[in-house]
PDB file of C-alpha atoms and ligand atoms in Angstrom:
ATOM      1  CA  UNK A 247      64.565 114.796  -0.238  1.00 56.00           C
ATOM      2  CA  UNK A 248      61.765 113.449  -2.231  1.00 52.00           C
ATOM      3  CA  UNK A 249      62.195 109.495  -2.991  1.00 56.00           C
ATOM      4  CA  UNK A 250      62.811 107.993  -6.472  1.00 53.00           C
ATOM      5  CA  UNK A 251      60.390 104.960  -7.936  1.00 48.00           C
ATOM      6  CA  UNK A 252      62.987 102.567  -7.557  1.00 51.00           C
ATOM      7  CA  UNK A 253      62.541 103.346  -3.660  1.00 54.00           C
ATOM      8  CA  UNK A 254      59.041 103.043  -3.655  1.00 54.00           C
ATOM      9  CA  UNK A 255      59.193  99.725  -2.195  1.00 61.00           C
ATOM     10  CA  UNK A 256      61.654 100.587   0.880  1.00 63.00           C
ATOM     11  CA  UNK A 257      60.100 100.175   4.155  1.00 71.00           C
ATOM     12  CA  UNK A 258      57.926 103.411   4.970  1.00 94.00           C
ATOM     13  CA  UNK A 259      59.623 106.810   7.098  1.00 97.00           C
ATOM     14  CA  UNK A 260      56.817 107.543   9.365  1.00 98.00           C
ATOM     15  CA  UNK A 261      57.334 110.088  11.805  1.00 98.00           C
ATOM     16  CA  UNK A 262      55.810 111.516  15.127  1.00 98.00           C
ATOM     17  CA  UNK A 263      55.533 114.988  16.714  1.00 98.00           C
ATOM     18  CA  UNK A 264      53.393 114.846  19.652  1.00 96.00           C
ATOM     19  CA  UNK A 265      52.150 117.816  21.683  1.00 95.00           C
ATOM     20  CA  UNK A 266      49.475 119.764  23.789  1.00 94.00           C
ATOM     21  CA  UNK A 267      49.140 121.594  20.824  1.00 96.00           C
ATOM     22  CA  UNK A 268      47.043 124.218  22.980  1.00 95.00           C
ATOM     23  CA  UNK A 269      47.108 126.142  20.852  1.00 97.00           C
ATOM     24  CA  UNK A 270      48.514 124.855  16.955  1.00 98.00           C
ATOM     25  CA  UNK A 271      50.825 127.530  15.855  1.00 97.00           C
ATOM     26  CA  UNK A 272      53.311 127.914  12.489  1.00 97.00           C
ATOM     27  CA  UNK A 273      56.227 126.956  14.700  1.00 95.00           C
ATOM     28  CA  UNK A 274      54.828 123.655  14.932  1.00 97.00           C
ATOM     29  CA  UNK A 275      54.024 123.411  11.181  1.00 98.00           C
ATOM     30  CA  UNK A 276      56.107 124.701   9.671  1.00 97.00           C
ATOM     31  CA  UNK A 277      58.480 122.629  11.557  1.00 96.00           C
ATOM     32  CA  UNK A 278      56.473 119.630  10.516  1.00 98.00           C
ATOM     33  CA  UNK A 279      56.736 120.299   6.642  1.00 98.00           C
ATOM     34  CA  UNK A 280      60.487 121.169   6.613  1.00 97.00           C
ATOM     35  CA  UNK A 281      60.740 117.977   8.968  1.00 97.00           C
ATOM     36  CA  UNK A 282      58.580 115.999   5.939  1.00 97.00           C
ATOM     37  CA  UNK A 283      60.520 117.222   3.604  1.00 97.00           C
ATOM     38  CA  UNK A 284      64.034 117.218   4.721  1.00 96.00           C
ATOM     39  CA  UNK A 285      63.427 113.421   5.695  1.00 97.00           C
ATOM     40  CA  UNK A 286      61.536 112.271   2.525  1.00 97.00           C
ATOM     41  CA  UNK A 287      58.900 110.740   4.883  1.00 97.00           C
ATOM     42  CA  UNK A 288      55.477 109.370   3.748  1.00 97.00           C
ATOM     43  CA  UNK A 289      53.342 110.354   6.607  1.00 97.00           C
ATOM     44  CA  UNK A 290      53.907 113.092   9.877  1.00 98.00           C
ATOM     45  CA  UNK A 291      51.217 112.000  12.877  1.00 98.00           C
ATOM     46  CA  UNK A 292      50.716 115.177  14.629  1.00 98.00           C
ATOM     47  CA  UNK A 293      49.345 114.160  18.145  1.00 97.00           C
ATOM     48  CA  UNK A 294      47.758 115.936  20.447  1.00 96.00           C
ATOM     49  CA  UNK A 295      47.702 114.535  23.952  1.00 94.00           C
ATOM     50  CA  UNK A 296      44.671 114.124  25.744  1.00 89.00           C
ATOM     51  CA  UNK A 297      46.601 114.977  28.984  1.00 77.00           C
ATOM     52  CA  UNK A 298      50.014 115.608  29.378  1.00 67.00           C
ATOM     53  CA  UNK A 299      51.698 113.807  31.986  1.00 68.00           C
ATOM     54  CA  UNK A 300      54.323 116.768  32.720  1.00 65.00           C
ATOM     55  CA  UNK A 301      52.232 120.012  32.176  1.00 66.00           C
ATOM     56  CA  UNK A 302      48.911 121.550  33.996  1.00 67.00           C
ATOM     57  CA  UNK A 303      46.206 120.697  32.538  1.00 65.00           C
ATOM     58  CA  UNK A 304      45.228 122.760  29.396  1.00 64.00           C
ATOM     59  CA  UNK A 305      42.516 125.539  29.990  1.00 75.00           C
ATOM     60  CA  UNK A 306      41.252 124.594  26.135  1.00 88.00           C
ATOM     61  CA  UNK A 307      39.454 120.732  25.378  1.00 90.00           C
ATOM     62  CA  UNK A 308      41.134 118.461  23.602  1.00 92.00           C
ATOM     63  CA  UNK A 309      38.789 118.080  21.322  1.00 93.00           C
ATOM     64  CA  UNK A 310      39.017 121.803  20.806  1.00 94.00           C
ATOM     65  CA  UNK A 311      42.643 121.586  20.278  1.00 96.00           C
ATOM     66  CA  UNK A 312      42.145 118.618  17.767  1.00 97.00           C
ATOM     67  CA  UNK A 313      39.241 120.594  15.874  1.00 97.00           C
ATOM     68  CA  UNK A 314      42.557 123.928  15.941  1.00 97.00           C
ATOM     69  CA  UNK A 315      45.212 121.454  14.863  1.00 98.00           C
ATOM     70  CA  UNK A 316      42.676 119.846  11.841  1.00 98.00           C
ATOM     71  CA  UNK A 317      42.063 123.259  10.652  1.00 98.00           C
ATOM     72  CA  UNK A 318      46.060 124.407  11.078  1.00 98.00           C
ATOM     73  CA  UNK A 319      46.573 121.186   9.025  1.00 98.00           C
ATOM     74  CA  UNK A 320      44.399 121.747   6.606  1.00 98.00           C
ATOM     75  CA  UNK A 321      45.188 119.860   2.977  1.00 97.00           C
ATOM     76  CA  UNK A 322      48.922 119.954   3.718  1.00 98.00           C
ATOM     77  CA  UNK A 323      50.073 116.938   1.923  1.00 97.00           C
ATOM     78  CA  UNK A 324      51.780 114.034   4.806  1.00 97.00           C
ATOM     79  CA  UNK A 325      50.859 115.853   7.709  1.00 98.00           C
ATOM     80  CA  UNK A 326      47.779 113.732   9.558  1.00 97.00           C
ATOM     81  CA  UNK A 327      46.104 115.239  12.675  1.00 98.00           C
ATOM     82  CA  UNK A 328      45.476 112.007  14.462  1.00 97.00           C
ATOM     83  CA  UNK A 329      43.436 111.282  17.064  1.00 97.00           C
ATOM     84  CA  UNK A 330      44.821 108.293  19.144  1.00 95.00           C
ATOM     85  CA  UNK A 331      45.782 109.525  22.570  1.00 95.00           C
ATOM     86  CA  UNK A 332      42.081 111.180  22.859  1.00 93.00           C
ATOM     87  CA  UNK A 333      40.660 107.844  22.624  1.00 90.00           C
ATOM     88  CA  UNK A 334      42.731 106.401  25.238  1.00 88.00           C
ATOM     89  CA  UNK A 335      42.172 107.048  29.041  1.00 85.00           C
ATOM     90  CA  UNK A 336      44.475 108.167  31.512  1.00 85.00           C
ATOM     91  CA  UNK A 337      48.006 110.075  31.015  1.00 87.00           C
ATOM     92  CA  UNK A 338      48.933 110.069  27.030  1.00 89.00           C
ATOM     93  CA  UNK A 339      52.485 108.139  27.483  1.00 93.00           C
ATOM     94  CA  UNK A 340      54.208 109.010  24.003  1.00 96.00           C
ATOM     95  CA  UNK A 341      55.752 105.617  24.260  1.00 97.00           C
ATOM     96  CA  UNK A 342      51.981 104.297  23.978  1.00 96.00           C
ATOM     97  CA  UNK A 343      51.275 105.943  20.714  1.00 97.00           C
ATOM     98  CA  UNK A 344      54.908 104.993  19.345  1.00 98.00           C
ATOM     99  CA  UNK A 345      54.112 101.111  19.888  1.00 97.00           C
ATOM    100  CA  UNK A 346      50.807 101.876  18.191  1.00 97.00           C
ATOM    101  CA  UNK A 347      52.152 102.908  15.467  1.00 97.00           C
ATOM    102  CA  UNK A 348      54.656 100.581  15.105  1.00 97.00           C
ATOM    103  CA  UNK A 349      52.006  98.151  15.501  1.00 96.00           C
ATOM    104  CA  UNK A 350      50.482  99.569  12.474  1.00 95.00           C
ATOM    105  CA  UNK A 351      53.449 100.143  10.086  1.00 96.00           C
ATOM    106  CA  UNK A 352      55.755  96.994  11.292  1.00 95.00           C
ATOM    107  CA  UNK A 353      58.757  96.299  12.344  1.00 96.00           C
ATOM    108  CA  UNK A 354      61.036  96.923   8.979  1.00 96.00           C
ATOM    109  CA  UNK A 355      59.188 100.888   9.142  1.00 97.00           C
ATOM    110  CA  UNK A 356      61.215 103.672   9.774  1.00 97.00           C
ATOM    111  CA  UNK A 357      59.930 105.491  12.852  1.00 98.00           C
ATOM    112  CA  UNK A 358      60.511 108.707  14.177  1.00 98.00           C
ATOM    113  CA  UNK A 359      59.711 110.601  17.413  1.00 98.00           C
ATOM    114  CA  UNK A 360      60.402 114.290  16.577  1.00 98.00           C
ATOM    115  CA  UNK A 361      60.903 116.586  19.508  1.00 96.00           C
ATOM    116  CA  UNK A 362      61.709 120.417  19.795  1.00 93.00           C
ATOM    117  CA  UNK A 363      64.701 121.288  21.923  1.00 92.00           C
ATOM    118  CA  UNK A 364      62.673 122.483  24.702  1.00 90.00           C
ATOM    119  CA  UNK A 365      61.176 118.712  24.979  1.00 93.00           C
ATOM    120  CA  UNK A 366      63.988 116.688  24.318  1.00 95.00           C
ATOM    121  CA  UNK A 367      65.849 118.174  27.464  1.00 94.00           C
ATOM    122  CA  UNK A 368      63.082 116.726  29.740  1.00 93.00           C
ATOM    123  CA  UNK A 369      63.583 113.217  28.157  1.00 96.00           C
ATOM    124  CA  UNK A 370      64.264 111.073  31.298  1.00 96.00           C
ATOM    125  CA  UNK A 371      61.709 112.195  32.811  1.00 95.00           C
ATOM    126  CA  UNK A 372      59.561 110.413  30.291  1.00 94.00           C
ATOM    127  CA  UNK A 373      57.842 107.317  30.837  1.00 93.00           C
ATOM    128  CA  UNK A 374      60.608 104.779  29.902  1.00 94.00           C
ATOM    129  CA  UNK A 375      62.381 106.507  27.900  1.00 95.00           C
ATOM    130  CA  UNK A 376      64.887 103.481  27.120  1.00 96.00           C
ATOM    131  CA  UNK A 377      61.645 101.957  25.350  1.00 97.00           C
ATOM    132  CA  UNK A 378      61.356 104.778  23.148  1.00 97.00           C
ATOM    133  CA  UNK A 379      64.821 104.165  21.352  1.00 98.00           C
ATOM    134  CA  UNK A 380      63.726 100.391  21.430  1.00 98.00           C
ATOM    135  CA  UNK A 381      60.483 101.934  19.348  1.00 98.00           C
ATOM    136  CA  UNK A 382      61.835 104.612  17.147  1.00 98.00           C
ATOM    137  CA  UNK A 383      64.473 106.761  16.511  1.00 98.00           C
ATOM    138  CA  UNK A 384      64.344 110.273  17.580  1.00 98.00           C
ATOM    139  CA  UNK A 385      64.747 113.374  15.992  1.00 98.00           C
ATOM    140  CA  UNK A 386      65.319 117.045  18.058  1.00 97.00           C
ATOM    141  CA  UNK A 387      64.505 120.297  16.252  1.00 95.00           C
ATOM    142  CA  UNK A 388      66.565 123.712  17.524  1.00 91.00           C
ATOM    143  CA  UNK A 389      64.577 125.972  18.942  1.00 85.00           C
ATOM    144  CA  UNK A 390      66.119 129.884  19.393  1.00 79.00           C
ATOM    145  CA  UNK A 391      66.444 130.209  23.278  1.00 68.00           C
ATOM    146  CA  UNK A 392      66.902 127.009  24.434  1.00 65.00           C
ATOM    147  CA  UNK A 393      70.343 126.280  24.801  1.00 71.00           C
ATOM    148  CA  UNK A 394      70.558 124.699  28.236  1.00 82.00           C
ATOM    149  CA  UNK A 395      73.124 122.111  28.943  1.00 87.00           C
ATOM    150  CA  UNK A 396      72.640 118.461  28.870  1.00 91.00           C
ATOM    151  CA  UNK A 397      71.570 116.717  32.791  1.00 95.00           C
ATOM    152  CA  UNK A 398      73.612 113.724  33.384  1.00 96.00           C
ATOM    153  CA  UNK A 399      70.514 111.501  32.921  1.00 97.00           C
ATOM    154  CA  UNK A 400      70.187 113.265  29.674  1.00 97.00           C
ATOM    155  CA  UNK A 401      73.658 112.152  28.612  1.00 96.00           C
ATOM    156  CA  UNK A 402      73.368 108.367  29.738  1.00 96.00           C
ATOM    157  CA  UNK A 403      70.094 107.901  27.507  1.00 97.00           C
ATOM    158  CA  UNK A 404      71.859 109.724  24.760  1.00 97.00           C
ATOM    159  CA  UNK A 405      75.138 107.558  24.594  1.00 96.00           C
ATOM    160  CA  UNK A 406      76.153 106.002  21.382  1.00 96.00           C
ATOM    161  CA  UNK A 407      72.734 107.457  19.823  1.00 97.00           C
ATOM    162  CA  UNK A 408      74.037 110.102  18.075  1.00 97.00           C
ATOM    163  CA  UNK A 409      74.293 110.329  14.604  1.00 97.00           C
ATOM    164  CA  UNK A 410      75.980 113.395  12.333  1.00 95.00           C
ATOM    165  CA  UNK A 411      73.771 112.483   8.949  1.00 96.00           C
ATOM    166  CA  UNK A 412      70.210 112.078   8.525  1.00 96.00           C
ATOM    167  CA  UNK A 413      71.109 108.764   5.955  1.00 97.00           C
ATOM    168  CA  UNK A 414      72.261 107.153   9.154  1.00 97.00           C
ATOM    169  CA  UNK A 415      69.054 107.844  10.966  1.00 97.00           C
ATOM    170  CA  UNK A 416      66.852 106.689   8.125  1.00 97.00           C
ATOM    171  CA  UNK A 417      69.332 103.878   7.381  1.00 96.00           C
ATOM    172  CA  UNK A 418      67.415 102.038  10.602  1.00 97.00           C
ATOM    173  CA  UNK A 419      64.038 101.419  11.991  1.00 97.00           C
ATOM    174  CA  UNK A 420      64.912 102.623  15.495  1.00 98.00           C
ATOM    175  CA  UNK A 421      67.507 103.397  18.189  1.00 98.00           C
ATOM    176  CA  UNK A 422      69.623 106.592  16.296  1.00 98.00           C
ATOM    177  CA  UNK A 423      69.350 109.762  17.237  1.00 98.00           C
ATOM    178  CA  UNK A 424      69.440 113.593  15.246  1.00 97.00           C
ATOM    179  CA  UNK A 425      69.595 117.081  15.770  1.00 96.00           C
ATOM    180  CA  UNK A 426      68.449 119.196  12.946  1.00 96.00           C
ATOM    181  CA  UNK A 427      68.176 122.641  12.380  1.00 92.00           C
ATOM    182  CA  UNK A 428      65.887 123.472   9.852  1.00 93.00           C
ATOM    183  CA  UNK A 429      65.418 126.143   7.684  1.00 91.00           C
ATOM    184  CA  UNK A 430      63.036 128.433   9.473  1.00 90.00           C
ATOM    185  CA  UNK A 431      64.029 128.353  13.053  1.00 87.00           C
ATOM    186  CA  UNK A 432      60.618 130.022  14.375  1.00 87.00           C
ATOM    187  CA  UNK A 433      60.974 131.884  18.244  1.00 88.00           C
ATOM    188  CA  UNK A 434      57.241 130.838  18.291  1.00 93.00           C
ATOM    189  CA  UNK A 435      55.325 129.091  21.428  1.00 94.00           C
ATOM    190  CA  UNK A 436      52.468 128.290  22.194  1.00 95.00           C
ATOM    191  CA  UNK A 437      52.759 130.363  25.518  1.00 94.00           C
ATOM    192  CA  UNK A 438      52.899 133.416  24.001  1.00 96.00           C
ATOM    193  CA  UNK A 439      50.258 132.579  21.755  1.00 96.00           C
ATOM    194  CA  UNK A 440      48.366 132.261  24.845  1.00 94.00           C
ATOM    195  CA  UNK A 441      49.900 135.399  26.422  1.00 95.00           C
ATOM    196  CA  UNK A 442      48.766 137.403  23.584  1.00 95.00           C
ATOM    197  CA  UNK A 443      45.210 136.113  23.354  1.00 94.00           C
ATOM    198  CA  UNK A 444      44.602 136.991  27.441  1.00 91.00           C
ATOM    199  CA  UNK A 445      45.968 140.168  26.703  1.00 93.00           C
ATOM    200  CA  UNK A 446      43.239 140.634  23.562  1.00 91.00           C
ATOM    201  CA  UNK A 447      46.659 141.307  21.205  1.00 94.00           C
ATOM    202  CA  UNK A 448      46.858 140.192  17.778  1.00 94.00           C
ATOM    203  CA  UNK A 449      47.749 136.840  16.996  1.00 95.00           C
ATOM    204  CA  UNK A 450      47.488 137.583  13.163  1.00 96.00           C
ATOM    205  CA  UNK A 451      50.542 135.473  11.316  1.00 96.00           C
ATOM    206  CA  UNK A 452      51.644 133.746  14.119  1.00 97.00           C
ATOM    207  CA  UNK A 453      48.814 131.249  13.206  1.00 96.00           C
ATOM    208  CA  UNK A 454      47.302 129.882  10.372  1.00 97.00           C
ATOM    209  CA  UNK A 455      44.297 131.996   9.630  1.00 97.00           C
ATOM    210  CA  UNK A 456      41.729 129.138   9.920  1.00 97.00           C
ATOM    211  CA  UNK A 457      43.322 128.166  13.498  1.00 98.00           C
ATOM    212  CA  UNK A 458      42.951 132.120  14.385  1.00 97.00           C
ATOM    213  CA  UNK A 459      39.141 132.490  13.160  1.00 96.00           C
ATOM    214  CA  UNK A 460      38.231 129.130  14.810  1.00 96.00           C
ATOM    215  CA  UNK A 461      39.442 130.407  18.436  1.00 92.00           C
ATOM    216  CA  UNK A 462      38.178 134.208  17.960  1.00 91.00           C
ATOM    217  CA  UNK A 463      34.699 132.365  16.828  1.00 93.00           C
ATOM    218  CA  UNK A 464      34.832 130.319  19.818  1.00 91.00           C
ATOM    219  CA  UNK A 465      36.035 132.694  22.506  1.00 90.00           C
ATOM    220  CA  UNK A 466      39.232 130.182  23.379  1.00 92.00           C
ATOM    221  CA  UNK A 467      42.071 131.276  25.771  1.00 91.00           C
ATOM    222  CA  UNK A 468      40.139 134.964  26.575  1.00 84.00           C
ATOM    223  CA  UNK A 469      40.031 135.661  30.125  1.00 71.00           C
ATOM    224  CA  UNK A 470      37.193 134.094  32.117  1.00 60.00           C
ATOM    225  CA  UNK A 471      35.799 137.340  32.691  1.00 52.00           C
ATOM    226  CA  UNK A 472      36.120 138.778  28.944  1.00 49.00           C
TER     227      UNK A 472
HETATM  228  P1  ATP B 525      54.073 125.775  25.234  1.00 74.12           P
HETATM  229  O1  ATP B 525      54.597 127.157  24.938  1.00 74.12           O
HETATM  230  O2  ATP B 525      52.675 125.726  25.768  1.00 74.12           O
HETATM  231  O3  ATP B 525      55.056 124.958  26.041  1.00 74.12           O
HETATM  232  P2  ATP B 525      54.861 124.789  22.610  1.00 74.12           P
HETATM  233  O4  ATP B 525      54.718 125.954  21.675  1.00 74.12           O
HETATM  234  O5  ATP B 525      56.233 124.428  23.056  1.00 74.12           O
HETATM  235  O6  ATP B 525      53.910 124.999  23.845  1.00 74.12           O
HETATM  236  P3  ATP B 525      53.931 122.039  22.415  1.00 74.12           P
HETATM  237  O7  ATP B 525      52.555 121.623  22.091  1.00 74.12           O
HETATM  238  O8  ATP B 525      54.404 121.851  23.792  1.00 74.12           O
HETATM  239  O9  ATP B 525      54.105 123.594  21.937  1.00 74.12           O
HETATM  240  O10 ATP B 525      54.946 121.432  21.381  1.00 74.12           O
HETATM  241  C1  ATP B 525      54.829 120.196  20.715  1.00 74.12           C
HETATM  242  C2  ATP B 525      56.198 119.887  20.112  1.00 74.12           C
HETATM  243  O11 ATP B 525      56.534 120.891  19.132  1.00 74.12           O
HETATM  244  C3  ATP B 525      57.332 119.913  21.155  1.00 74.12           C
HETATM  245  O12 ATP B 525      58.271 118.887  20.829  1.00 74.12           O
HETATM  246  C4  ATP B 525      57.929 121.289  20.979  1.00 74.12           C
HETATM  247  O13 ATP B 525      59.287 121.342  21.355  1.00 74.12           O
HETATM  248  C5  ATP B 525      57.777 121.498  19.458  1.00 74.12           C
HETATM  249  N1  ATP B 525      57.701 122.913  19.103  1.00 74.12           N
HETATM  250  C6  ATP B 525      56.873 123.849  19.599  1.00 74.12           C
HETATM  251  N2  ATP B 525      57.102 125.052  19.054  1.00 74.12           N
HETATM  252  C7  ATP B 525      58.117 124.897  18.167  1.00 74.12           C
HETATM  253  C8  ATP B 525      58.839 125.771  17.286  1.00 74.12           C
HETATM  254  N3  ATP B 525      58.571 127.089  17.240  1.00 74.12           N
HETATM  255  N4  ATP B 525      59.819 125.239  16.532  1.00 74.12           N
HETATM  256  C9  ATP B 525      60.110 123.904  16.612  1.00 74.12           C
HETATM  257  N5  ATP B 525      59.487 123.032  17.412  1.00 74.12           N
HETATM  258  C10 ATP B 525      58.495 123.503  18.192  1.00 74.12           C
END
């Protein structure tokens, strides 16, 4: 969905996919383009969080797994590795970096929160999670193997969000939500990448190759003893 000149002057689609990102793999970019493409948006914030208020902490830095997502990024047009929860101390609160950037793109801008399936199930559990729908609209990807049902707290945040067509999401600035599946539904986590690294197994394709000679260079996510 790429947009025409006459709607270059429509209010911008800006979207967010936030993450531990520990590490970067081409589930999560892959995702990202197709997401950037199949919503004509003009800019995807990838953002790593410093730390995550619902996971242990991450054996890697977070600067390390800023430098991994920069390189996994690369020159891929609309995709932005961005910084903002590193800079900020404490928990990273995605509803934080949402009023950020709605701070920055104002209050006509389309914004997106994009979540994988996985994520989106643990929604309530979020800091207020009402907030986020007041801040952006929200977008789940499938994932293969995560078909759990809905909680009930799930199902009250999610009532009278729905939408069936992505025009009806982009149509407003917040408050709608989407499930898409895109093209190339990737059985890819970070977990295993993890796994397989421990385990000294190749990684090879399941990264970008920049992301894979970074971490190999560096000795990231080996054993302590290795
Ligand atoms: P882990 O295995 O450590 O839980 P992960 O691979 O799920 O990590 P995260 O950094 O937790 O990666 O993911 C950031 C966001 O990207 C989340 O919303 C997650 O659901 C989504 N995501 C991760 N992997 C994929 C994938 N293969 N396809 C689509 N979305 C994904």
């Amino acid at each position: 969905m790429v947009r025409s000149v006459n709607e270059a002057a429509l209010p911008s689609r800006v979207a967010m996919m936030g993450g531990t990102f520990d590490p970067v793999h081409l589930g999560h970019l892959r995702s990202a383009v197709e997401l950037h493409e199949a919503l004509g948006l003009d800019c995807l914030h990838m953002v790593p969080a410093a730390r995550s208020p619902l996971r242990d902490t991450p054996q890697v830095t977070p600067e390390d797994r800023l430098a991994l997502l920069r390189l996994g990024i690369g020159d891929t047009p609309g995709l932005v590795a961005d910084p903002r929860e590193l800079s900020r101390s404490g928990p990273s609160y995605s509803v934080d970096t949402l009023a950020e950037l709605r701070e920055l793109y104002g209050a006509e801008a389309c914004l997106v929160m994009v979540l994988g399936h996985d994520a989106f199930l643990r929604l309530p559990e979020w800091r207020d999670p009402q907030r986020l729908f007041r801040l952006a609209n929200l977008v789940v990807i499938d994932r293969p193997d995560h078909e759990t049902p809905w909680s009930e707290a799930l199902r009250e945040l999610m009532a009278g969000r729905e939408v069936e067509d992505r025009a009806d999401l982009l149509a407003v600035p917040q408050g709608r939500a989407l499930h898409l599946r895109l093209p190339s539904r990737m059985a890819l986590s970070a977990t295993e990448v993890r796994r397989r690294l421990a385990a000294g197994e190749s990684v090879r394709y399941l990264l970008p190759e920049a992301v894979e000679s970074y971490l190999l260079t560096h000795g990231l996510y080996r054993p302590a003893s290795a």
